[in-house]
Short mmCIF file of C-alpha atoms in Angstrom, two decimals:
data_model
loop_
_atom_site.label_atom_id
_atom_site.label_comp_id
_atom_site.label_asym_id
_atom_site.label_seq_id
_atom_site.Cartn_x
_atom_site.Cartn_y
_atom_site.Cartn_z
CA MET Q 36 -7.19 14.41 -26.79
CA ASP Q 37 -10.18 16.56 -25.81
CA ALA Q 38 -10.60 18.46 -28.72
CA ASN Q 39 -13.32 20.62 -26.59
CA LYS Q 40 -9.84 21.97 -24.50
CA THR Q 41 -7.41 24.53 -26.09
CA GLY Q 42 -5.24 24.81 -23.28
CA LYS Q 43 -1.81 22.86 -22.50
CA THR Q 44 -1.01 19.31 -22.78
CA ALA Q 45 -0.42 16.98 -19.52
CA LEU Q 46 1.44 13.65 -20.16
CA VAL Q 47 0.97 11.20 -17.15
CA ILE Q 48 3.30 8.09 -16.92
CA GLY Q 49 1.41 4.86 -15.09
CA ALA Q 50 -2.34 4.47 -14.90
CA GLY Q 51 -1.93 4.01 -10.97
CA ILE Q 52 -4.50 5.44 -8.41
CA ALA Q 53 -2.55 8.39 -8.16
CA GLY Q 54 -1.92 8.40 -11.60
CA ILE Q 55 -4.81 8.14 -12.77
CA THR Q 56 -6.59 10.61 -9.98
CA VAL Q 57 -4.11 13.66 -10.70
CA ALA Q 58 -4.69 13.22 -14.37
CA GLY Q 59 -8.43 14.43 -13.47
CA ARG Q 60 -7.51 16.55 -11.00
CA LEU Q 61 -5.81 18.55 -13.88
CA ALA Q 62 -8.07 17.75 -16.77
CA LYS Q 63 -10.67 20.54 -14.16
CA GLN Q 64 -7.65 22.76 -14.27
CA GLY Q 65 -8.22 22.82 -17.82
CA TYR Q 66 -5.33 20.71 -19.22
CA ARG Q 67 -5.95 18.17 -21.70
CA VAL Q 68 -4.67 14.78 -20.08
CA CYS Q 69 -3.32 12.06 -21.42
CA VAL Q 70 -2.32 9.03 -19.35
CA LEU Q 71 0.07 6.55 -20.81
CA GLU Q 72 0.20 3.07 -19.10
CA LYS Q 73 2.51 0.36 -20.01
CA CYS Q 74 0.33 -2.84 -19.19
CA GLU Q 75 -3.10 -3.65 -20.35
CA ILE Q 76 -5.04 -2.22 -18.14
CA PRO Q 77 -5.46 0.18 -15.10
CA GLY Q 78 -4.62 0.49 -12.12
CA GLY Q 79 -0.82 -0.16 -11.72
CA ARG Q 80 -0.27 -2.19 -8.21
CA CYS Q 81 -3.95 -1.86 -8.08
CA GLY Q 82 -5.35 -4.19 -10.83
CA ARG Q 83 -7.64 -7.29 -11.39
CA MET Q 84 -7.01 -10.46 -12.94
CA THR Q 85 -9.96 -12.65 -14.47
CA VAL Q 86 -9.17 -16.41 -15.11
CA ASP Q 87 -11.71 -19.03 -15.59
CA GLY Q 88 -14.62 -16.61 -13.30
CA TYR Q 89 -12.66 -15.59 -10.51
CA HIS Q 90 -11.90 -12.32 -10.34
CA PHE Q 91 -8.77 -11.82 -8.36
CA ASP Q 92 -7.70 -7.90 -7.25
CA THR Q 93 -4.03 -7.67 -7.17
CA GLY Q 94 -3.39 -4.90 -4.34
CA VAL Q 95 -4.65 -3.92 -1.50
CA THR Q 96 -8.08 -5.75 -0.09
CA PHE Q 97 -9.23 -3.60 2.73
CA PHE Q 98 -10.26 0.05 2.50
CA LEU Q 99 -9.25 2.17 5.54
CA MET Q 100 -9.49 5.90 5.91
CA PRO Q 101 -12.57 6.82 4.09
CA GLU Q 102 -12.37 10.69 4.20
CA LEU Q 103 -9.50 10.80 1.60
CA TYR Q 104 -11.10 8.65 -0.47
CA ALA Q 105 -14.09 11.20 -0.75
CA GLU Q 106 -11.87 14.08 -0.97
CA THR Q 107 -10.24 13.05 -3.79
CA TYR Q 108 -14.07 11.92 -5.42
CA ALA Q 109 -14.87 15.26 -4.37
CA ALA Q 110 -12.67 17.13 -6.26
CA LEU Q 111 -13.77 15.36 -9.77
CA GLY Q 112 -17.03 16.65 -9.28
CA GLU Q 113 -18.55 13.15 -7.25
CA ARG Q 114 -19.29 11.78 -4.70
CA MET Q 115 -18.03 8.66 -3.55
CA GLU Q 116 -21.76 7.03 -2.05
CA ASP Q 117 -22.92 7.59 -5.68
CA HIS Q 118 -19.98 4.96 -6.98
CA LEU Q 119 -18.89 2.73 -4.46
CA THR Q 120 -20.86 0.63 -1.83
CA LEU Q 121 -19.58 -0.31 1.11
CA GLN Q 122 -19.63 -2.43 3.97
CA GLN Q 123 -17.92 -2.50 7.01
CA VAL Q 124 -15.86 -5.57 8.00
CA ASP Q 125 -16.65 -7.49 11.28
CA PRO Q 126 -14.35 -8.91 12.48
CA THR Q 127 -11.56 -7.10 10.83
CA TYR Q 128 -8.98 -9.91 11.46
CA HIS Q 129 -9.22 -13.80 12.50
CA ILE Q 130 -5.54 -13.97 13.68
CA TYR Q 131 -4.15 -17.35 14.22
CA PHE Q 132 -0.82 -17.23 16.67
CA ASN Q 133 2.10 -19.60 16.71
CA ASP Q 134 0.68 -21.14 20.17
CA ASP Q 135 -2.84 -22.29 18.00
CA SER Q 136 -4.48 -20.31 20.09
CA GLN Q 137 -6.60 -17.39 18.33
CA MET Q 138 -8.11 -13.91 18.23
CA ARG Q 139 -10.69 -12.05 16.17
CA LEU Q 140 -10.00 -8.15 16.14
CA THR Q 141 -13.22 -6.20 16.07
CA PRO Q 142 -14.85 -2.78 16.17
CA ASP Q 143 -17.49 -4.32 18.69
CA MET Q 144 -15.50 -3.25 22.26
CA SER Q 145 -18.18 -5.89 24.17
CA ALA Q 146 -16.10 -8.68 22.28
CA MET Q 147 -12.80 -7.52 22.45
CA LYS Q 148 -12.81 -7.37 26.10
CA ALA Q 149 -14.71 -10.67 26.53
CA GLN Q 150 -11.10 -12.18 24.53
CA LEU Q 151 -8.27 -9.55 25.63
CA GLU Q 152 -9.91 -10.29 29.56
CA ALA Q 153 -9.31 -13.79 29.08
CA MET Q 154 -5.75 -13.71 27.98
CA GLU Q 155 -4.20 -11.00 30.12
CA PRO Q 156 -6.40 -9.66 33.10
CA GLY Q 157 -6.71 -5.64 33.08
CA SER Q 158 -5.69 -5.59 29.13
CA PHE Q 159 -9.05 -4.26 28.16
CA ARG Q 160 -8.72 -1.35 29.70
CA CYS Q 161 -5.37 -0.74 28.54
CA LEU Q 162 -6.60 -1.15 24.73
CA LEU Q 163 -8.17 1.83 25.69
CA ARG Q 164 -5.92 3.69 26.48
CA TYR Q 165 -4.07 2.51 23.71
CA LEU Q 166 -6.75 3.93 20.85
CA ASP Q 167 -7.45 6.69 23.44
CA GLU Q 168 -3.40 8.16 22.20
CA ALA Q 169 -3.14 6.29 18.81
CA GLY Q 170 -6.40 8.37 18.07
CA GLY Q 171 -4.43 11.45 18.85
CA HIS Q 172 -1.64 10.48 15.84
CA TYR Q 173 -3.86 9.85 13.78
CA LYS Q 174 -6.12 13.22 14.22
CA MET Q 175 -2.02 14.89 14.04
CA GLY Q 176 -0.81 13.01 11.79
CA VAL Q 177 -3.39 13.05 8.87
CA GLY Q 178 -3.74 16.70 9.26
CA SER Q 179 -0.49 17.58 10.34
CA MET Q 180 1.48 15.31 8.07
CA LEU Q 181 -0.13 13.64 6.17
CA THR Q 182 -2.12 16.03 3.87
CA ARG Q 183 0.42 18.10 3.59
CA GLY Q 184 3.34 19.68 1.52
CA PHE Q 185 6.89 20.32 2.58
CA TYR Q 186 8.87 21.16 0.17
CA SER Q 187 11.47 23.04 2.19
CA LEU Q 188 13.52 21.80 5.05
CA PRO Q 189 12.10 24.29 7.27
CA GLN Q 190 9.06 23.09 6.27
CA PHE Q 191 10.18 20.44 8.21
CA ILE Q 192 12.37 21.08 9.97
CA ASN Q 193 11.26 23.78 12.83
CA PRO Q 194 10.07 23.86 16.46
CA ARG Q 195 6.54 23.56 15.29
CA MET Q 196 7.43 20.13 13.77
CA LEU Q 197 9.44 18.81 16.10
CA LEU Q 198 6.96 19.49 18.59
CA LEU Q 199 4.61 17.36 16.64
CA PHE Q 200 7.06 14.62 16.25
CA LEU Q 201 7.42 13.97 20.15
CA ARG Q 202 3.29 14.20 20.43
CA LEU Q 203 3.55 11.61 17.50
CA ARG Q 204 6.10 9.44 19.51
CA ALA Q 205 7.77 9.16 16.12
CA TYR Q 206 11.21 8.90 18.04
CA ARG Q 207 10.07 5.13 19.85
CA ARG Q 208 9.76 2.10 18.57
CA HIS Q 209 6.30 0.77 18.09
CA THR Q 210 6.87 -2.70 19.95
CA GLY Q 211 8.39 -0.60 22.79
CA TYR Q 212 5.76 1.52 22.82
CA VAL Q 213 3.36 -1.24 22.89
CA ARG Q 214 4.53 -2.58 25.54
CA ARG Q 215 3.50 -0.29 27.88
CA PHE Q 216 0.31 -1.43 27.44
CA PHE Q 217 0.16 -5.15 26.89
CA LYS Q 218 2.11 -7.66 28.76
CA ASP Q 219 0.76 -10.86 26.60
CA PRO Q 220 3.16 -11.06 23.68
CA ARG Q 221 0.04 -12.21 21.75
CA LEU Q 222 -1.64 -8.99 22.31
CA GLN Q 223 1.45 -6.75 21.27
CA ALA Q 224 2.04 -9.01 17.66
CA ALA Q 225 -2.02 -8.27 17.47
CA PHE Q 226 -1.11 -4.02 18.11
CA THR Q 227 2.07 -4.04 16.12
CA PHE Q 228 1.69 -6.58 12.68
CA GLN Q 229 -0.34 -3.63 10.46
CA ASP Q 230 3.06 -1.99 10.11
CA MET Q 231 3.93 -4.70 7.45
CA TYR Q 232 1.04 -2.36 5.31
CA MET Q 233 4.02 -0.12 5.04
CA GLY Q 234 6.82 -2.35 4.47
CA LEU Q 235 8.28 -2.43 8.27
CA SER Q 236 9.40 -4.01 10.78
CA PRO Q 237 7.16 -2.86 14.19
CA TYR Q 238 11.01 -3.56 15.85
CA ALA Q 239 12.29 -0.62 13.28
CA SER Q 240 8.59 1.59 12.75
CA PRO Q 241 7.92 4.44 14.45
CA ALA Q 242 4.98 4.28 17.46
CA THR Q 243 3.22 6.93 15.38
CA TYR Q 244 1.87 3.96 12.94
CA SER Q 245 -0.62 3.15 16.04
CA PHE Q 246 -3.01 4.99 14.17
CA LEU Q 247 -3.66 2.09 11.88
CA GLN Q 248 -5.15 -0.09 14.29
CA TYR Q 249 -7.22 3.00 15.46
CA ALA Q 250 -8.43 3.50 11.76
CA GLU Q 251 -9.29 -0.01 11.93
CA LEU Q 252 -11.47 -0.48 15.41
CA ILE Q 253 -12.77 3.13 15.55
CA ASP Q 254 -13.46 4.41 11.88
CA GLY Q 255 -14.16 0.97 10.68
CA LEU Q 256 -12.56 -1.44 8.56
CA TRP Q 257 -14.27 -1.55 4.53
CA TYR Q 258 -15.18 -3.13 1.39
CA PRO Q 259 -16.55 -1.93 -1.54
CA GLN Q 260 -18.77 -4.32 -3.67
CA GLY Q 261 -17.51 -5.42 -6.47
CA GLY Q 262 -13.79 -5.91 -4.66
CA LEU Q 263 -11.11 -3.38 -3.83
CA TYR Q 264 -10.75 -3.00 -8.32
CA ARG Q 265 -14.24 -1.41 -8.64
CA ILE Q 266 -11.92 2.11 -6.94
CA THR Q 267 -9.96 1.76 -10.16
CA GLU Q 268 -13.04 1.47 -12.80
CA SER Q 269 -14.84 4.12 -10.95
CA LEU Q 270 -12.50 6.63 -10.96
CA VAL Q 271 -11.39 6.02 -14.98
CA SER Q 272 -15.07 5.84 -15.85
CA ILE Q 273 -15.14 10.00 -13.74
CA VAL Q 274 -11.94 10.82 -15.20
CA GLN Q 275 -12.43 10.09 -19.13
CA LYS Q 276 -15.72 12.32 -18.75
CA LEU Q 277 -13.64 14.44 -17.67
CA GLY Q 278 -11.38 14.41 -21.25
CA VAL Q 279 -9.07 11.87 -19.80
CA GLU Q 280 -7.79 9.29 -22.40
CA PHE Q 281 -5.87 6.50 -21.56
CA SER Q 282 -3.24 4.66 -23.74
CA TYR Q 283 -2.83 1.12 -22.77
CA ASN Q 284 0.21 -1.06 -23.65
CA MET Q 285 2.22 1.73 -24.14
CA PRO Q 286 5.35 2.04 -22.35
CA VAL Q 287 7.54 5.28 -21.83
CA ALA Q 288 11.62 4.53 -23.28
CA ALA Q 289 12.08 8.39 -22.44
CA ILE Q 290 11.25 11.45 -20.80
CA GLU Q 291 13.10 14.55 -23.03
CA THR Q 292 14.45 17.16 -21.74
CA GLN Q 293 15.56 20.23 -23.05
CA GLY Q 294 17.70 23.04 -20.57
CA GLY Q 295 15.59 23.18 -16.81
CA ARG Q 296 11.96 21.98 -19.21
CA ALA Q 297 10.68 17.92 -20.02
CA ILE Q 298 9.91 18.62 -23.22
CA GLY Q 299 7.67 15.24 -23.61
CA VAL Q 300 8.55 11.60 -23.62
CA THR Q 301 9.52 9.24 -26.38
CA LEU Q 302 7.64 5.89 -26.38
CA ALA Q 303 9.13 2.22 -26.39
CA ASP Q 304 8.60 2.46 -29.85
CA GLY Q 305 9.86 5.37 -30.45
CA ARG Q 306 7.31 8.40 -31.05
CA PHE Q 307 7.29 11.32 -29.66
CA LEU Q 308 5.12 13.25 -27.83
CA PRO Q 309 5.13 16.95 -26.90
CA ALA Q 310 4.14 18.06 -23.66
CA ASP Q 311 3.72 20.91 -20.94
CA VAL Q 312 3.55 19.39 -18.10
CA VAL Q 313 4.61 15.95 -17.29
CA VAL Q 314 3.61 13.80 -14.48
CA ALA Q 315 5.39 10.44 -13.28
CA ASN Q 316 3.45 7.75 -11.96
CA ALA Q 317 6.29 5.45 -11.07
CA GLU Q 318 8.38 4.59 -8.24
CA PRO Q 319 11.39 7.94 -8.65
CA GLY Q 320 14.10 4.96 -8.53
CA TYR Q 321 12.98 3.67 -11.56
CA VAL Q 322 12.01 7.31 -13.26
CA TYR Q 323 15.59 8.29 -12.62
CA SER Q 324 17.50 5.77 -13.25
CA GLU Q 325 15.74 5.04 -16.24
CA LEU Q 326 14.30 7.83 -17.96
CA LEU Q 327 15.88 10.57 -17.47
CA PRO Q 328 19.41 11.88 -17.73
CA ASP Q 329 21.91 10.87 -14.87
CA ASP Q 330 22.56 13.67 -12.56
CA GLY Q 331 23.05 11.63 -9.72
CA THR Q 332 19.67 11.28 -8.25
CA ALA Q 333 19.46 7.66 -8.81
CA ASP Q 334 22.34 6.75 -7.34
CA ARG Q 335 21.34 8.80 -4.03
CA ILE Q 336 17.73 6.89 -3.98
CA ASP Q 337 19.92 3.59 -5.22
CA ARG Q 338 20.89 4.04 -1.78
CA MET Q 339 17.87 4.26 0.30
CA GLU Q 340 16.30 1.59 2.02
CA TYR Q 341 13.76 -0.18 0.43
CA GLY Q 342 10.61 -1.87 1.99
CA CYS Q 343 9.97 -5.94 2.06
CA SER Q 344 8.57 -7.69 -0.18
CA THR Q 345 5.45 -10.05 -0.97
CA LEU Q 346 5.45 -13.33 -2.61
CA MET Q 347 1.23 -13.72 -3.92
CA PHE Q 348 -1.10 -16.69 -4.72
CA TYR Q 349 -3.91 -16.38 -6.05
CA TRP Q 350 -6.16 -19.58 -5.55
CA GLY Q 351 -9.49 -20.11 -7.42
CA LEU Q 352 -10.58 -23.41 -5.30
CA ASP Q 353 -13.87 -25.32 -6.50
CA ARG Q 354 -15.08 -25.43 -2.99
CA GLN Q 355 -15.07 -22.74 0.27
CA VAL Q 356 -12.57 -23.41 2.92
CA PRO Q 357 -14.75 -23.26 6.23
CA GLY Q 358 -12.87 -21.50 9.09
CA LEU Q 359 -11.63 -18.63 7.00
CA GLY Q 360 -12.69 -14.96 7.74
CA ALA Q 361 -12.03 -12.00 5.31
CA HIS Q 362 -8.80 -11.43 6.95
CA ASN Q 363 -6.97 -14.48 8.19
CA LEU Q 364 -2.70 -13.58 9.65
CA PHE Q 365 -1.56 -16.53 10.60
CA LEU Q 366 1.58 -15.43 13.25
CA CYS Q 367 4.02 -18.58 12.67
CA GLY Q 368 7.79 -18.98 14.96
CA ASP Q 369 8.97 -16.20 16.75
CA TYR Q 370 7.53 -13.13 16.11
CA LYS Q 371 10.69 -10.65 16.20
CA LYS Q 372 13.23 -13.15 14.69
CA GLY Q 373 10.82 -13.31 11.63
CA PHE Q 374 10.88 -9.72 11.00
CA GLU Q 375 14.70 -9.81 12.00
CA ASP Q 376 15.56 -12.29 9.10
CA ILE Q 377 13.57 -10.35 6.40
CA PHE Q 378 15.22 -7.38 7.30
CA ARG Q 379 18.49 -8.49 7.75
CA GLY Q 380 19.10 -10.56 4.76
CA VAL Q 381 17.28 -13.41 5.09
CA THR Q 382 14.89 -13.85 2.35
CA MET Q 383 12.20 -15.95 3.77
CA PRO Q 384 12.40 -16.88 7.97
CA GLU Q 385 11.86 -20.67 7.48
CA MET Q 386 8.40 -20.23 9.32
CA PRO Q 387 7.22 -16.98 7.90
CA ASN Q 388 3.80 -15.18 9.07
CA PHE Q 389 1.69 -15.29 6.44
CA TYR Q 390 -1.86 -13.46 5.40
CA ILE Q 391 -5.04 -14.88 3.44
CA HIS Q 392 -7.65 -12.67 2.10
CA ALA Q 393 -10.87 -14.84 1.68
CA PRO Q 394 -12.83 -11.81 -0.50
CA VAL Q 395 -15.85 -14.16 -1.29
CA ARG Q 396 -16.94 -13.81 3.08
CA LEU Q 397 -17.46 -10.08 1.46
CA ASP Q 398 -18.90 -10.62 -1.68
CA ALA Q 399 -19.59 -13.17 -3.61
CA SER Q 400 -20.36 -11.95 -6.90
CA LEU Q 401 -16.12 -12.39 -7.24
CA ALA Q 402 -16.08 -16.35 -8.25
CA PRO Q 403 -18.41 -19.14 -9.27
CA ALA Q 404 -20.97 -19.84 -6.90
CA GLY Q 405 -19.99 -22.14 -4.31
CA HIS Q 406 -16.65 -21.65 -5.05
CA ASP Q 407 -13.25 -19.76 -3.08
CA LEU Q 408 -10.99 -17.21 -3.61
CA LEU Q 409 -8.04 -16.94 -1.57
CA TYR Q 410 -5.18 -14.12 -1.60
CA VAL Q 411 -2.04 -15.77 0.18
CA ALA Q 412 0.69 -12.94 1.28
CA VAL Q 413 4.18 -13.95 2.80
CA PRO Q 414 6.31 -11.37 3.37
CA VAL Q 415 9.71 -12.01 1.83
CA ARG Q 416 13.03 -9.83 1.58
CA HIS Q 417 13.45 -7.81 -1.62
CA ILE Q 418 15.73 -8.41 -4.26
CA ASP Q 419 19.34 -8.76 -2.54
CA ARG Q 420 22.11 -7.94 -5.69
CA GLN Q 421 24.76 -8.92 -3.52
CA HIS Q 422 23.28 -12.36 -2.59
CA PRO Q 423 21.29 -14.24 -5.90
CA GLN Q 424 18.01 -15.57 -4.42
CA ASP Q 425 16.31 -18.91 -5.64
CA TRP Q 426 12.80 -17.35 -6.09
CA GLU Q 427 11.38 -20.66 -7.56
CA ALA Q 428 12.88 -22.51 -4.97
CA VAL Q 429 11.59 -19.68 -1.62
CA ARG Q 430 7.87 -19.92 -3.86
CA GLU Q 431 7.39 -23.73 -3.56
CA ARG Q 432 8.73 -23.36 -0.11
CA ALA Q 433 6.24 -20.43 1.35
CA ARG Q 434 3.42 -22.65 -0.47
CA THR Q 435 4.22 -26.17 0.97
CA PHE Q 436 4.35 -24.34 4.19
CA VAL Q 437 0.83 -22.51 3.98
CA LEU Q 438 -0.99 -25.78 3.03
CA GLY Q 439 0.99 -27.32 6.16
CA ARG Q 440 -0.05 -24.56 8.46
CA LEU Q 441 -3.93 -24.66 7.25
CA ALA Q 442 -3.74 -28.75 7.17
CA GLU Q 443 -2.74 -28.05 11.12
CA LEU Q 444 -4.88 -25.81 11.83
CA GLY Q 445 -8.09 -28.14 10.57
CA MET Q 446 -8.31 -26.94 7.30
CA PRO Q 447 -6.80 -29.66 4.87
CA GLY Q 448 -6.91 -30.46 1.35
CA VAL Q 449 -6.97 -26.77 -0.13
CA GLU Q 450 -3.96 -28.08 -2.37
CA GLU Q 451 -7.10 -30.64 -3.98
CA ARG Q 452 -9.20 -28.18 -4.05
CA ILE Q 453 -7.15 -25.65 -6.04
CA ARG Q 454 -8.59 -25.20 -9.93
CA THR Q 455 -6.84 -21.97 -10.86
CA GLU Q 456 -3.43 -20.13 -9.63
CA ILE Q 457 -1.55 -17.51 -10.37
CA SER Q 458 1.84 -16.31 -8.38
CA PHE Q 459 3.79 -13.24 -7.91
CA ASP Q 460 7.27 -12.88 -6.39
CA PRO Q 461 9.58 -10.27 -6.48
CA LEU Q 462 10.66 -10.25 -9.92
CA ASP Q 463 7.55 -10.50 -10.51
CA TRP Q 464 6.27 -7.20 -9.36
CA GLN Q 465 10.25 -5.64 -11.05
CA LYS Q 466 9.21 -6.51 -14.66
CA ARG Q 467 5.23 -6.18 -14.17
CA TYR Q 468 5.47 -2.44 -12.32
CA ASN Q 469 9.00 -1.61 -12.40
CA LEU Q 470 9.24 -1.73 -9.05
CA PRO Q 471 12.49 -1.17 -8.02
CA ARG Q 472 14.02 -4.35 -6.29
CA GLY Q 473 11.11 -5.77 -6.78
CA SER Q 474 9.51 -4.32 -3.30
CA VAL Q 475 5.96 -3.70 -3.91
CA HIS Q 476 6.02 -1.49 -0.57
CA GLY Q 477 8.68 0.66 -2.15
CA LEU Q 478 10.60 3.08 -0.25
CA SER Q 479 10.86 2.21 3.78
CA HIS Q 480 8.71 4.66 5.52
CA LYS Q 481 11.53 5.00 7.96
CA LEU Q 482 11.40 7.80 10.23
CA THR Q 483 14.69 9.27 7.86
CA GLN Q 484 12.29 8.81 4.66
CA MET Q 485 9.78 10.56 5.55
CA ALA Q 486 7.73 13.31 4.56
CA TYR Q 487 10.55 16.07 2.84
CA PHE Q 488 13.09 13.47 2.89
CA ARG Q 489 11.69 11.11 0.77
CA PRO Q 490 11.47 11.92 -3.12
CA HIS Q 491 10.29 15.32 -3.56
CA ASN Q 492 7.20 15.63 -5.75
CA ARG Q 493 8.86 17.77 -8.54
CA HIS Q 494 12.09 17.67 -10.21
CA ALA Q 495 14.40 19.84 -9.26
CA ARG Q 496 16.20 20.64 -12.78
CA TYR Q 497 13.03 20.32 -14.68
CA ARG Q 498 10.69 22.24 -13.08
CA ASN Q 499 7.65 20.98 -14.92
CA LEU Q 500 8.05 17.38 -14.06
CA TYR Q 501 6.51 16.16 -11.04
CA PHE Q 502 5.76 12.83 -9.53
CA VAL Q 503 2.40 11.02 -7.98
CA GLY Q 504 2.51 7.42 -5.94
CA ALA Q 505 4.13 5.89 -3.55
CA GLY Q 506 7.53 6.98 -4.05
CA THR Q 507 7.27 10.37 -2.72
CA HIS Q 508 5.40 11.90 0.08
CA PRO Q 509 2.80 10.26 2.23
CA GLY Q 510 3.78 7.70 0.84
CA THR Q 511 2.27 3.72 0.40
CA GLY Q 512 -1.27 2.85 0.60
CA VAL Q 513 -4.32 4.04 -1.96
CA PRO Q 514 -5.52 7.01 0.27
CA THR Q 515 -2.10 8.09 0.48
CA VAL Q 516 -1.36 8.03 -3.06
CA MET Q 517 -4.26 9.86 -3.44
CA VAL Q 518 -2.92 12.63 -1.50
CA SER Q 519 0.14 12.80 -3.55
CA ALA Q 520 -2.00 13.47 -6.76
CA ARG Q 521 -3.80 16.73 -4.84
CA LEU Q 522 -0.38 17.71 -3.78
CA ALA Q 523 1.20 17.31 -7.01
CA ALA Q 524 -1.90 19.10 -9.10
CA GLU Q 525 -1.91 22.56 -6.91
CA ARG Q 526 1.74 22.14 -6.81
CA ILE Q 527 0.85 22.04 -11.16
CA ARG Q 528 -1.94 25.20 -10.19
CA GLN Q 529 0.46 27.45 -8.32
CA GLU Q 530 3.78 26.71 -10.56
CA ALA Q 531 2.80 26.10 -14.36
CA PRO Q 532 -0.78 27.74 -14.49
CA LEU Q 533 -2.85 28.05 -17.79
#
């Protein structure tokens, strides 16, 4: 650790985005900080694999809510613009519907008007109303919910918050809400599918999440040159200059406690590292069940609902696939049934929806010249311990379906062009990132698991043990886990001052 710092020590378990940024914030407060990471590189789920000249980012594929990123860089003493070169993505999505019709979502409202009016006369006016209300959800949700900490029940359940829930339409299902604006089922799907970012079905999620469509179409969908992993690289470089140390291939076996405090960690190799503050950037379900003494909390979290997971295929191709945009959504089969299957026990629908990201459309440096990169995401159920799943069979069925659907849409021969292939199923997510049930989205973001009702960012008994990341408030997503890091660092400053 930084020899120039003589203050207290902080150990951060996990070098995900939240772990990196909380480490930097604590270093700015004067802590000597070391980040312990079980994998060989930083980033957690926002990692990178490089094979044969193909650079695959393993996490998010787009950049939303830039103001939250900018706040993090500023808190670390830097300007985001000095580290990230952003380009706006337009169109944001190319959507292929199950009737073979297509649509391009774009911030160009004249182009949107032409498309919507052709699909449903009068619907463009409805889109403007929808985005206007969604903008209200965005501003209220970010300012009064997403960026605030909730440390007691009265902070969350009170007349002011109840009024906010009503204004955010948290009591309405998103699909029911969107039917107020659009009759065409294709448009209903086009403005609700984004709920899957939260691991939710739009048939169960609150209408509040309409803010995602506002963020994409009005604030913009962005992409950093060098790929999304550039965010991880830049943040690591910044916090290292602040004195933060990183130790890779360093899994933690236990958080050691004494009385009402965490006193350090024991590594998998048996070494003990003492600390004045411990911060866990890992799923709370894993931390409580595997790293801490049993106090019943692990069982309580285990009874909570987890979001869906994802089958991922990373393909490096020797030629580009014509017709694909940067972000492509393929809606197949019955939209509602597809979600019901996943969330009611079917591992993968017979005709699954899927998403393809083609980052070479935005940055040609990510693959050899003339080659292509495709990230294929197929939503699936998380690991079901009551009903064992044959993930090899599911993986092969998904792969075959995706290739077949691409051929039907005029993109044949993709399989023959694949030169490099890597895939991840929920078992892989569970093993590499210690994700309970292999759920890449973690705990569900339904209303009764939001804010105060998510696992708290400080342990109830060990009061110098804190949590950051997707499993605590405000939840999954790169900008939101950055917020979790800010909330934890502020709480540490107040409760454990140097």
